XYZ file of C-alpha atoms in Angstrom:
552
model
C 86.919 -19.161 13.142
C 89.857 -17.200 11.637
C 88.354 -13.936 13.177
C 88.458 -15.771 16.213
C 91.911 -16.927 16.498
C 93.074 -13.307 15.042
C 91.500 -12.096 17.975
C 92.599 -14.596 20.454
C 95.947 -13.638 19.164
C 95.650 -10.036 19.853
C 94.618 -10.856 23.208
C 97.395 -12.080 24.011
C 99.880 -9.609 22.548
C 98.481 -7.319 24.448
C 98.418 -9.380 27.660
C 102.193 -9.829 26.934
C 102.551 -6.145 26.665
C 100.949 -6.005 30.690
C 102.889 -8.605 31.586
C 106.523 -6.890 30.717
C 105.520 -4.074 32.278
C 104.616 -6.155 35.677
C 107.650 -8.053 35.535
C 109.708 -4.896 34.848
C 107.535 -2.926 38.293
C 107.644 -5.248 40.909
C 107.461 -9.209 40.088
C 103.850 -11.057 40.488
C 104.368 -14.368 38.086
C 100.844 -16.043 39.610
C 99.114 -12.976 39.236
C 100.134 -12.496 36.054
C 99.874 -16.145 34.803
C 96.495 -16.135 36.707
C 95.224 -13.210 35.130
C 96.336 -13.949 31.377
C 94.393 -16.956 31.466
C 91.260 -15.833 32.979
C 91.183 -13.115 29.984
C 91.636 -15.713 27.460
C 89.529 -18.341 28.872
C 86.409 -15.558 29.249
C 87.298 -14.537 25.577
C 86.872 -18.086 24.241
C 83.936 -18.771 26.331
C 82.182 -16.077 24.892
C 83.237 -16.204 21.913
C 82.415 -19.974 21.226
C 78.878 -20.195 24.085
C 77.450 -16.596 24.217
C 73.670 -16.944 22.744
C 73.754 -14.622 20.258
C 76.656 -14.682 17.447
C 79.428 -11.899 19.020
C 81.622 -9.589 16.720
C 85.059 -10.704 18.500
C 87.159 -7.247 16.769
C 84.329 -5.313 19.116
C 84.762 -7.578 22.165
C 88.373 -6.916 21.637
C 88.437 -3.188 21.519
C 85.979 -3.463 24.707
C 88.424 -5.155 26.526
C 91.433 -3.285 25.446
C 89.465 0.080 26.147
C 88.375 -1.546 29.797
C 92.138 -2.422 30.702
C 93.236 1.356 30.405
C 90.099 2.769 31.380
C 91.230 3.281 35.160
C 94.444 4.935 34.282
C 94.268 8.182 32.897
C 92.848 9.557 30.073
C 95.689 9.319 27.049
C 96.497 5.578 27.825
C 94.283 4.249 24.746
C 94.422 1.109 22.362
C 94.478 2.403 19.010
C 92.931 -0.771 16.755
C 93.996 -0.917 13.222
C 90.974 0.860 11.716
C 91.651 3.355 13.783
C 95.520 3.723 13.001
C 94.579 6.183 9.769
C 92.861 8.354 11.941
C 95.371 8.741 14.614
C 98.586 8.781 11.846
C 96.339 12.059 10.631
C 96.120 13.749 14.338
C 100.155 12.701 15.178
C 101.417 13.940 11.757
C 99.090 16.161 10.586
C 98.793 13.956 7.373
C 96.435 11.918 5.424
C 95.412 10.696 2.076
C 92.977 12.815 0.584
C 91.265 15.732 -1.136
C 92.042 18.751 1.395
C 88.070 19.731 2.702
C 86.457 20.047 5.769
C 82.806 18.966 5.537
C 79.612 19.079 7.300
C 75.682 17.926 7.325
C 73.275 20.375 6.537
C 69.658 18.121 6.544
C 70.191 14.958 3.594
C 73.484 16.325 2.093
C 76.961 16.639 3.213
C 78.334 19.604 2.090
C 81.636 21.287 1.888
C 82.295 23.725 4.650
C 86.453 24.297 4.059
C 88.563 23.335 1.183
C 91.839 23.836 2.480
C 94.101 26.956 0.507
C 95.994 24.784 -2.519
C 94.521 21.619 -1.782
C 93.343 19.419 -4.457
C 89.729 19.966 -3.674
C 90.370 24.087 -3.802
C 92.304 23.473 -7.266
C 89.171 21.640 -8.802
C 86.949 25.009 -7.119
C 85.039 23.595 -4.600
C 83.628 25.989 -2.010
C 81.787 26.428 0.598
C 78.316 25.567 0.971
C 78.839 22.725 -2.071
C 76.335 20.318 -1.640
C 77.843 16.367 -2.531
C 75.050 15.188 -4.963
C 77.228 11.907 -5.592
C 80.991 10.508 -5.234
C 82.160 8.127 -7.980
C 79.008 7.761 -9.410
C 77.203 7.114 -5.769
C 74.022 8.783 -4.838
C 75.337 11.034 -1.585
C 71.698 11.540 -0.313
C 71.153 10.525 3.209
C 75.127 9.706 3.822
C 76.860 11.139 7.069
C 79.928 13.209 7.116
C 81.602 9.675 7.967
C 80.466 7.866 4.789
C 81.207 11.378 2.291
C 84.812 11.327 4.599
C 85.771 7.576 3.976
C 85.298 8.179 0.208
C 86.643 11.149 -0.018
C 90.076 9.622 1.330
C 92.314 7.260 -0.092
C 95.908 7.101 -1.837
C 97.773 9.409 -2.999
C 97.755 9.480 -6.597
C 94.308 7.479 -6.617
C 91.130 9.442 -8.242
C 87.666 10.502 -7.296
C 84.808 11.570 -9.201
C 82.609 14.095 -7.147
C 79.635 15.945 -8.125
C 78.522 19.054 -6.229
C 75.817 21.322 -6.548
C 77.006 24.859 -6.055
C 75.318 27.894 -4.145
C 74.092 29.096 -7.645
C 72.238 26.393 -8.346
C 74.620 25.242 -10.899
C 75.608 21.116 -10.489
C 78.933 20.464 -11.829
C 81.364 17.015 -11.584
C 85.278 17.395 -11.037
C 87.877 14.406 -10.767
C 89.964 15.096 -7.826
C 93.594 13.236 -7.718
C 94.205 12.835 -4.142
C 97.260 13.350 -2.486
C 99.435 13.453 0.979
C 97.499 16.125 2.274
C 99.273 18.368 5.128
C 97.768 20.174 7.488
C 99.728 23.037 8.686
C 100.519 23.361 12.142
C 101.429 27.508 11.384
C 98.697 28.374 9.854
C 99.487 32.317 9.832
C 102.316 34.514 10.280
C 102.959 38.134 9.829
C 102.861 41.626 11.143
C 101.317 43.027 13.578
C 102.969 46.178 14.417
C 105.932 47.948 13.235
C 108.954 45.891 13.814
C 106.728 43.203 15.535
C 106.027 40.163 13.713
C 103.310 37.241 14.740
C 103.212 33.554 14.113
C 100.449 31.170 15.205
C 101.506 27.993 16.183
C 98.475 25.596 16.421
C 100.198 22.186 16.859
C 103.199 20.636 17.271
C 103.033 17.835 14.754
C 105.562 16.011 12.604
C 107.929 19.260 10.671
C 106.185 21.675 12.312
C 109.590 22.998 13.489
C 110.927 23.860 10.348
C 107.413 25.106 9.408
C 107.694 27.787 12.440
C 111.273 28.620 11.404
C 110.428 29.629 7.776
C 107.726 31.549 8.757
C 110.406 33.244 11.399
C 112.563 33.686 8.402
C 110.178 35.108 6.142
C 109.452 37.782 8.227
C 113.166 38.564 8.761
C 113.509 39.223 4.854
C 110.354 41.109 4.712
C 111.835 44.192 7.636
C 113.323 44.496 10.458
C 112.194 41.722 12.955
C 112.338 43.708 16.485
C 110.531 41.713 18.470
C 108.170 38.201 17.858
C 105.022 37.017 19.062
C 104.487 33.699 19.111
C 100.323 32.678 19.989
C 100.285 28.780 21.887
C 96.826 29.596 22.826
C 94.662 26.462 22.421
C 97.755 24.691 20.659
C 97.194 21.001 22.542
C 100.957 19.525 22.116
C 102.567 16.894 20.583
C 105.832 15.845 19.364
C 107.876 16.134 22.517
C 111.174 16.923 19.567
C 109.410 19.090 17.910
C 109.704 21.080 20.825
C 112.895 20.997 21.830
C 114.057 21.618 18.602
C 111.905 24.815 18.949
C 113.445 25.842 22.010
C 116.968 25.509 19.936
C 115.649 28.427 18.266
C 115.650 30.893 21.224
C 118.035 29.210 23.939
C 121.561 28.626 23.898
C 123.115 25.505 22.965
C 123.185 22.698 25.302
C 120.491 23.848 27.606
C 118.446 21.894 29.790
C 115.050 22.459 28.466
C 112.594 19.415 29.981
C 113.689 15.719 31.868
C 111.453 13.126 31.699
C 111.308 11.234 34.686
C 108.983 7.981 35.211
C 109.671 3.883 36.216
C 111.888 2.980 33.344
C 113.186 6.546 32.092
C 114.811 9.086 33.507
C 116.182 10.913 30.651
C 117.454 14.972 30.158
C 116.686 16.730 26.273
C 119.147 19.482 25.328
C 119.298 21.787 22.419
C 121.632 20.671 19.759
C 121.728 23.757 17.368
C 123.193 27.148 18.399
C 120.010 30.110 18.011
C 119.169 31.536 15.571
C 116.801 34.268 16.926
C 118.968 34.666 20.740
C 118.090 38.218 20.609
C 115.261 39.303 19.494
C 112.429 40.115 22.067
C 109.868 37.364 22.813
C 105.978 37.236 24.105
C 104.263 34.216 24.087
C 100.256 34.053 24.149
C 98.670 31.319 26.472
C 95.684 30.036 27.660
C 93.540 26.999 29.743
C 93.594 24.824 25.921
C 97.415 25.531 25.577
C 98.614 22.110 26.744
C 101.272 19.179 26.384
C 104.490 19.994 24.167
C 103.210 23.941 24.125
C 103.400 24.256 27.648
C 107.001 22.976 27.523
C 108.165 25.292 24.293
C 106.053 27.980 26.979
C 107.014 27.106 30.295
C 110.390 26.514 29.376
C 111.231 30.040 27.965
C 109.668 31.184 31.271
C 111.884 29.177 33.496
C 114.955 30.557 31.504
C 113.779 33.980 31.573
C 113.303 34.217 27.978
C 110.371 35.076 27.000
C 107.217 37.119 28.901
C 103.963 35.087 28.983
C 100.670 36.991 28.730
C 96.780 34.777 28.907
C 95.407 32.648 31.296
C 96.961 29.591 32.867
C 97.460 26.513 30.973
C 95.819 23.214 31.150
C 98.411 21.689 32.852
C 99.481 18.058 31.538
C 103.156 16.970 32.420
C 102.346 13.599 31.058
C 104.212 11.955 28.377
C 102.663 9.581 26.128
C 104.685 6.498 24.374
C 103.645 4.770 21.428
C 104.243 0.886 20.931
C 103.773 -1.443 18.277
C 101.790 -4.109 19.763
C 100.433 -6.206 16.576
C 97.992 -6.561 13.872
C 98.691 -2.966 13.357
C 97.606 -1.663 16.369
C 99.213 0.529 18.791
C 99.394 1.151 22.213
C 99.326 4.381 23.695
C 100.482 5.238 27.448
C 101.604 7.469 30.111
C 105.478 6.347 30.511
C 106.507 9.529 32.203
C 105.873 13.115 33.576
C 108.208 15.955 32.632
C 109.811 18.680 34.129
C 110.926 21.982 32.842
C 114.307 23.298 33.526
C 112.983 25.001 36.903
C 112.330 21.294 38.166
C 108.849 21.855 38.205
C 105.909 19.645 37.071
C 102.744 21.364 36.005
C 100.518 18.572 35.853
C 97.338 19.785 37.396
C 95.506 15.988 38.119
C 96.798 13.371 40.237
C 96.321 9.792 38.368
C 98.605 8.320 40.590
C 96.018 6.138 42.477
C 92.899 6.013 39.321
C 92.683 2.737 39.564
C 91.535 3.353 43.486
C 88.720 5.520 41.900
C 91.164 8.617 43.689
C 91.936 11.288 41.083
C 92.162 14.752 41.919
C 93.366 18.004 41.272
C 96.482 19.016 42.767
C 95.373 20.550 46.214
C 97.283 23.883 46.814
C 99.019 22.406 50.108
C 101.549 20.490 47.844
C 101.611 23.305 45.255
C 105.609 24.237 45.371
C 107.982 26.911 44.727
C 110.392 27.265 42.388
C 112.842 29.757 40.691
C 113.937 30.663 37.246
C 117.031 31.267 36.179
C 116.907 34.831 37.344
C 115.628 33.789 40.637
C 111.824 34.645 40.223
C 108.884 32.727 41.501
C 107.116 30.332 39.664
C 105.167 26.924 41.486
C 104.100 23.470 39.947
C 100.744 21.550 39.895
C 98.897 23.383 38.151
C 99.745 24.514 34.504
C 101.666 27.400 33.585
C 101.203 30.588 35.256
C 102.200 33.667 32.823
C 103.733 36.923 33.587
C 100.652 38.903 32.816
C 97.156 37.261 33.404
C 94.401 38.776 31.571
C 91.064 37.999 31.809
C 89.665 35.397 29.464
C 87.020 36.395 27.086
C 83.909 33.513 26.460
C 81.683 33.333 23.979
C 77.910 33.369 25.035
C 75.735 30.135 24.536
C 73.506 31.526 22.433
C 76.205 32.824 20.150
C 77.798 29.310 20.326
C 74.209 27.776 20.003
C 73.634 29.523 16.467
C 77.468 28.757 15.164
C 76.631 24.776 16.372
C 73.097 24.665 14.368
C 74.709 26.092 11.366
C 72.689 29.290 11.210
C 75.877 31.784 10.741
C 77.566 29.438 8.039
C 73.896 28.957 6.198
C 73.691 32.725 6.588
C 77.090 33.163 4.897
C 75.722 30.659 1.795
C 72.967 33.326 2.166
C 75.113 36.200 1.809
C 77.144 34.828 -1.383
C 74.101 34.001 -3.063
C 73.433 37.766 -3.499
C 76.697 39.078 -3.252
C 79.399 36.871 -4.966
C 82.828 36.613 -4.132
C 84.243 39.844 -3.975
C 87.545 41.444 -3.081
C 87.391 42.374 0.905
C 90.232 44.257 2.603
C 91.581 41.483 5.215
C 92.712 43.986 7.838
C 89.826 45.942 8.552
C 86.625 43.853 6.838
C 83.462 43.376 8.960
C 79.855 42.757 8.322
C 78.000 46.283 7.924
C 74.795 47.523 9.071
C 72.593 46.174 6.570
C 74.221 43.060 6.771
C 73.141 42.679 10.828
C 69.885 43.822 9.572
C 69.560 40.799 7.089
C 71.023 38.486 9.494
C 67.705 38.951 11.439
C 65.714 38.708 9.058
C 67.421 35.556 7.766
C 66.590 34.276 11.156
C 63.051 35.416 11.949
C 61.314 32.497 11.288
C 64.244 30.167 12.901
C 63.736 28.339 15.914
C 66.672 28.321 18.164
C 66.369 25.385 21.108
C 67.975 28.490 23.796
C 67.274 28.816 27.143
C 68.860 31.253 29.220
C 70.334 30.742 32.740
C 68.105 33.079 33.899
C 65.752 31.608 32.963
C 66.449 28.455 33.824
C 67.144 29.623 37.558
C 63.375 31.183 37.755
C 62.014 27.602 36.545
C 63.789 25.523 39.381
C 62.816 28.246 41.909
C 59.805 28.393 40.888
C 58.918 24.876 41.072
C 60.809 24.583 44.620
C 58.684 27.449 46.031
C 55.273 25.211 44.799
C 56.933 22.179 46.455
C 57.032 23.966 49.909
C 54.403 25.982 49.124
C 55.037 29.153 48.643
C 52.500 31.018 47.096
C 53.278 34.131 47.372
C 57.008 33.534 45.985
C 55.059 31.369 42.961
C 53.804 35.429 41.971
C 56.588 37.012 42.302
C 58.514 34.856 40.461
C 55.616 35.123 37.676
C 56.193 38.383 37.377
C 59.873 38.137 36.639
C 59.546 35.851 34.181
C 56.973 38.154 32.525
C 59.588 40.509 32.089
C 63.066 38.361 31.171
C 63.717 39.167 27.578
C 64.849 36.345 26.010
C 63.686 35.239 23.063
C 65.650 35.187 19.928
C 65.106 38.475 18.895
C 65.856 40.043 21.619
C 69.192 37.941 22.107
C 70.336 38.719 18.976
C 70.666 42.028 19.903
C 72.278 41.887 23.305
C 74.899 39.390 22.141
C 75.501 40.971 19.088
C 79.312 41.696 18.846
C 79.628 38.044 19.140
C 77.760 37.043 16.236
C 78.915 40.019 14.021
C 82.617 38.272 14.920
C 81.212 34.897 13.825
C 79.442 36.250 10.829
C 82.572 38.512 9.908
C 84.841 35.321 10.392
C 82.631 32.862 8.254
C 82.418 35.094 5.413
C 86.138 36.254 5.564
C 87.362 32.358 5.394
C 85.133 31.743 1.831
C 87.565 34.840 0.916
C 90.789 33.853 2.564
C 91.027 30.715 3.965
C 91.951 30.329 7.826
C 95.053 32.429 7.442
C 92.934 35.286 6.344
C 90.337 35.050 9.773
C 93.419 34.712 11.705
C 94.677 37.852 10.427
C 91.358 39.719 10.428
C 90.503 38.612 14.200
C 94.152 40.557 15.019
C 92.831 43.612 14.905
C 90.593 43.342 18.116
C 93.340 40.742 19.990
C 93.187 42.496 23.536
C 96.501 39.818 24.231
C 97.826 40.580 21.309
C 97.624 44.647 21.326
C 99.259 44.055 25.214
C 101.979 42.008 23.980
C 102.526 44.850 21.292
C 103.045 47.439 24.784
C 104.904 44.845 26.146
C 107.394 44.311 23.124
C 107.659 48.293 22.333
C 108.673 48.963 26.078
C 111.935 47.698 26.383
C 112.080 48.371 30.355
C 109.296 46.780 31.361
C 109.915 43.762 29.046
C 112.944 43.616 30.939
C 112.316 44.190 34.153
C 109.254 41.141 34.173
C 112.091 39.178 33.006
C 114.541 39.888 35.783
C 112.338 40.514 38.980
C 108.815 39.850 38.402
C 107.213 36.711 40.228
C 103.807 34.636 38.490
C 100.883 34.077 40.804
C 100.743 31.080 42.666
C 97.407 29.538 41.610
């Protein structure tokens, strides 16, 4: 009965929650009044007559989930168990032991202790199997069950016994602790004079995170010009950004207004810049969204800095967090944004979800705008940059053998014979031989692939027997006959793909993620352009004085 009234009480909370926001819209007290009742009258109903006994924390979290659903997709209730989860994605922090895992058959095993975590201290590795944690059989548990013991508080213990890719079974006591999960993973040179800095999220300090890294590089040489990479970087703290944009514009600039029923609001840099001058290209693409594409879009409306990708995802949304009790939190749209150009670049209309209309901004109301030097740019749609580029995709069947494990078992493979040693970062890859054992490794694997081509020829096939015809049914036959596309065979024709994969996987057991970001550099088509960009001062300049984006 105490579940019950906990949830009852939760019900209404967040019934009070819709209810300011009615009264503060447009005034409907019967609704309202009508509406809170019927919710907590079903809810008791159910709760006390259903036939079967009904977990009320479940019906809850249905109803919550139902209440939003129509909206848009980042208004969410965030229940209490779930509050660890989402303090981890917000901040980039959590209680724990530093490692990325994953199931390979019975066992969990370790696929990335992160570089001076505790679980890299104690000298886990890759491809550890968990045999036990605190004195727990691990056989048969999921990578939730191995992740829920794994974290706890800081300062708290856990016993954990692995077996390693030698055979050899070992136990270690890990101390946890407040683990942090970078949000710039990598910085550092790229060309003479040019300096790079990956910025992968905007979570809680990441500011100061990308301005150390900025600094760094200043004391190692000569910092001539600075590319920073926003590709697939999906927001976040809307201040982390700004303060960001401190770093590059002058002080007191306009760099985003908010704009939505209850806010209408303007964010300014505080701080004068500390890096005014020095040449900028920023890297972009369809997965850069949120508070990148304001840190992006912004130095493109104030002509400060050339963008080079694809177009970005295109969320102008703003998301505020309330308390709304019990520890849980509400999440909702409160407002869109707009960059100093006055443009919006949300790319979906949610406006009237709850009609069932949503839709992607039609180019009839795309709009014009101007930068500050007067050049084109448009709204409703993400942000355009200065130089598109192609983007590059990697094939399904390279993507199918990553998902099934085969290049990371491959890689346990690989350090079974070989060991851990020393690789040159900037110009490692997997050799000959190595390709060569990679097939054999997978000779005898089955890989669940089919081709599109193939795939095509089967539903043509079976629509030429369904109108009968036969002589099509041959033809088709024969093609089929002769598509290559078995594993072998697509092994071979996607193989740059998979050597990158391989290369990667085997490069991280050497040097963490900041190591694969800085081997991948070397074949960056985006990056080697924003290198001609940066060393060409004229056309750097004259993109950012005259040169319009696309508009769509």
């Amino acid at each position: 009965m105490r579940k019950s009234k906990h949830t009852f009480g939760m019900t209404a909370l967040l019934l009070v929650a819709v209810c300011l926001s009615f009264l503060y819209g447009h005034r409907n007290d019967f609704g309202l009044g009508r509406n809170m009742e019927l919710a907590v009258n079903m809810m008791r109903e159910l709760t006390v007559s259903y036939v079967d006994s009904i977990d009320t924390d479940k019906l809850m979290a249905g109803a919550a989930a139902g209440m939003v659903r129509d909206l848009d997709p980042y208004t969410e209730f965030i229940p209490e168990k779930e509050m660890s989860t989402f303090e981890a994605l917000t901040t980039g922090k959590y209680g724990g032991v530093g490692a990325l895992i994953r199931q390979k058959k019975d066992y969990v095993i370790i696929a990335q202790p992160y570089e001076g975590s505790p679980s890299d201290r104690a000298g886990l590795k890759i491809g550890d199997k968990i045999l036990a944690i605190g004195g727990e059989d691990a056989k048969g548990f999921t990578t939730e069950q191995v992740s829920s013991r794994l974290k706890g508080d800081p300062g708290s213990s856990v016993v954990v016994k692995v077996e390693q890719l030698d055979g050899t079974v070992r136990e270690v006591t890990i101390t946890r602790e407040r683990i942090a999960i970078p949000g710039v993973p990598y910085a550092g040179w790229v060309a003479e004079g040019i300096g790079f800095v990956r910025h992968s999220d905007f979570t809680e300090g990441c500011y100061q995170e990308l301005r150390n890294a900025i600094e760094r590089l200043r004391k190692e040489g000569e910092l001539q010009g600075l590319i920073l990479d926003y590709r697939s970087n999906g927001g976040g703290f809307l201040q982390e950004a700004i303060k960001i944009l401190g770093l590059f514009t002058e002080r007191d600039t306009e760099v985003v207004r908010t704009k939505g029923r209850n806010e209408n609001r303007s964010y300014r840099t505080s701080t004068d810049p500390v890096y005014k001058d020095i040449p900028l290209v920023v890297l972009i693409n369809g997965s850069s969204a949120s508070a990148a594409e304001i840190v992006s879009g912004s130095l493109q409306d104030l002509d400060r800095a050339v963008l080079i990708g694809q177009r970005t995802f295109g969320k102008g949304l703003v998301q505020t967090t309330v308390p709304i009790g019990y520890n849980s939190m509400l999440k909702l749209t409160t407002a869109k944004y707009y960059i100093p150009s006055g443009r919006c670049i949300q790319a979906i209309d949610y406006s009237h979800s709850q009609q069932g209309s949503v839709r992607i901004i039609p180019d009839s109301l795309i709009r014009e705008y101007t930068t500050r030097a007067g050049r084109k740019v448009y709204d409703g749609g993400g942000i355009m940059p200065d130089i598109r580029l192609e983007p590059e995709y990697i094939s399904r069947f390279a993507a199918t053998l990553y998902g099934l494990g085969f290049i990371e078992d491959f890689g346990d493979d690989y350090i079974r014979r070989k060991g851990y040693q020393p690789i040159d970062l900037d110009n490692f890859t997997i050799t000959e031989q190595d390709f060569a054992d990679f097939k054999a490794f997978m000779k005898e694997k089955e890989v669940p692939y089919e081709s599109e081509t193939r795939s095509a020829l089967k539903h043509i096939k079976e629509a030429a027997k369904n109108d009968r015809f036969k002589a099509m049914e041959a033809h088709i036959e024969e093609l089929e006959s002769r598509l290559k596309d078995d594993t072998e065979t697509n092994i071979e024709t996607y193989r740059k793909e998979i050597e990158e994969s391989i290369t990667s996987d085997l490069v991280l057991r050497h040097a963490y993620t900041a190591g694969v970001i800085r081997n991948s550099l070397r074949e960056d088509r985006e990056v080697k352009r924003a290198i001609e960009v940066l060393r060409d001062t004229t056309e750097y300049r004259r993109i950012l004085r005259e040169q319009n984006t696309v508009r769509k």
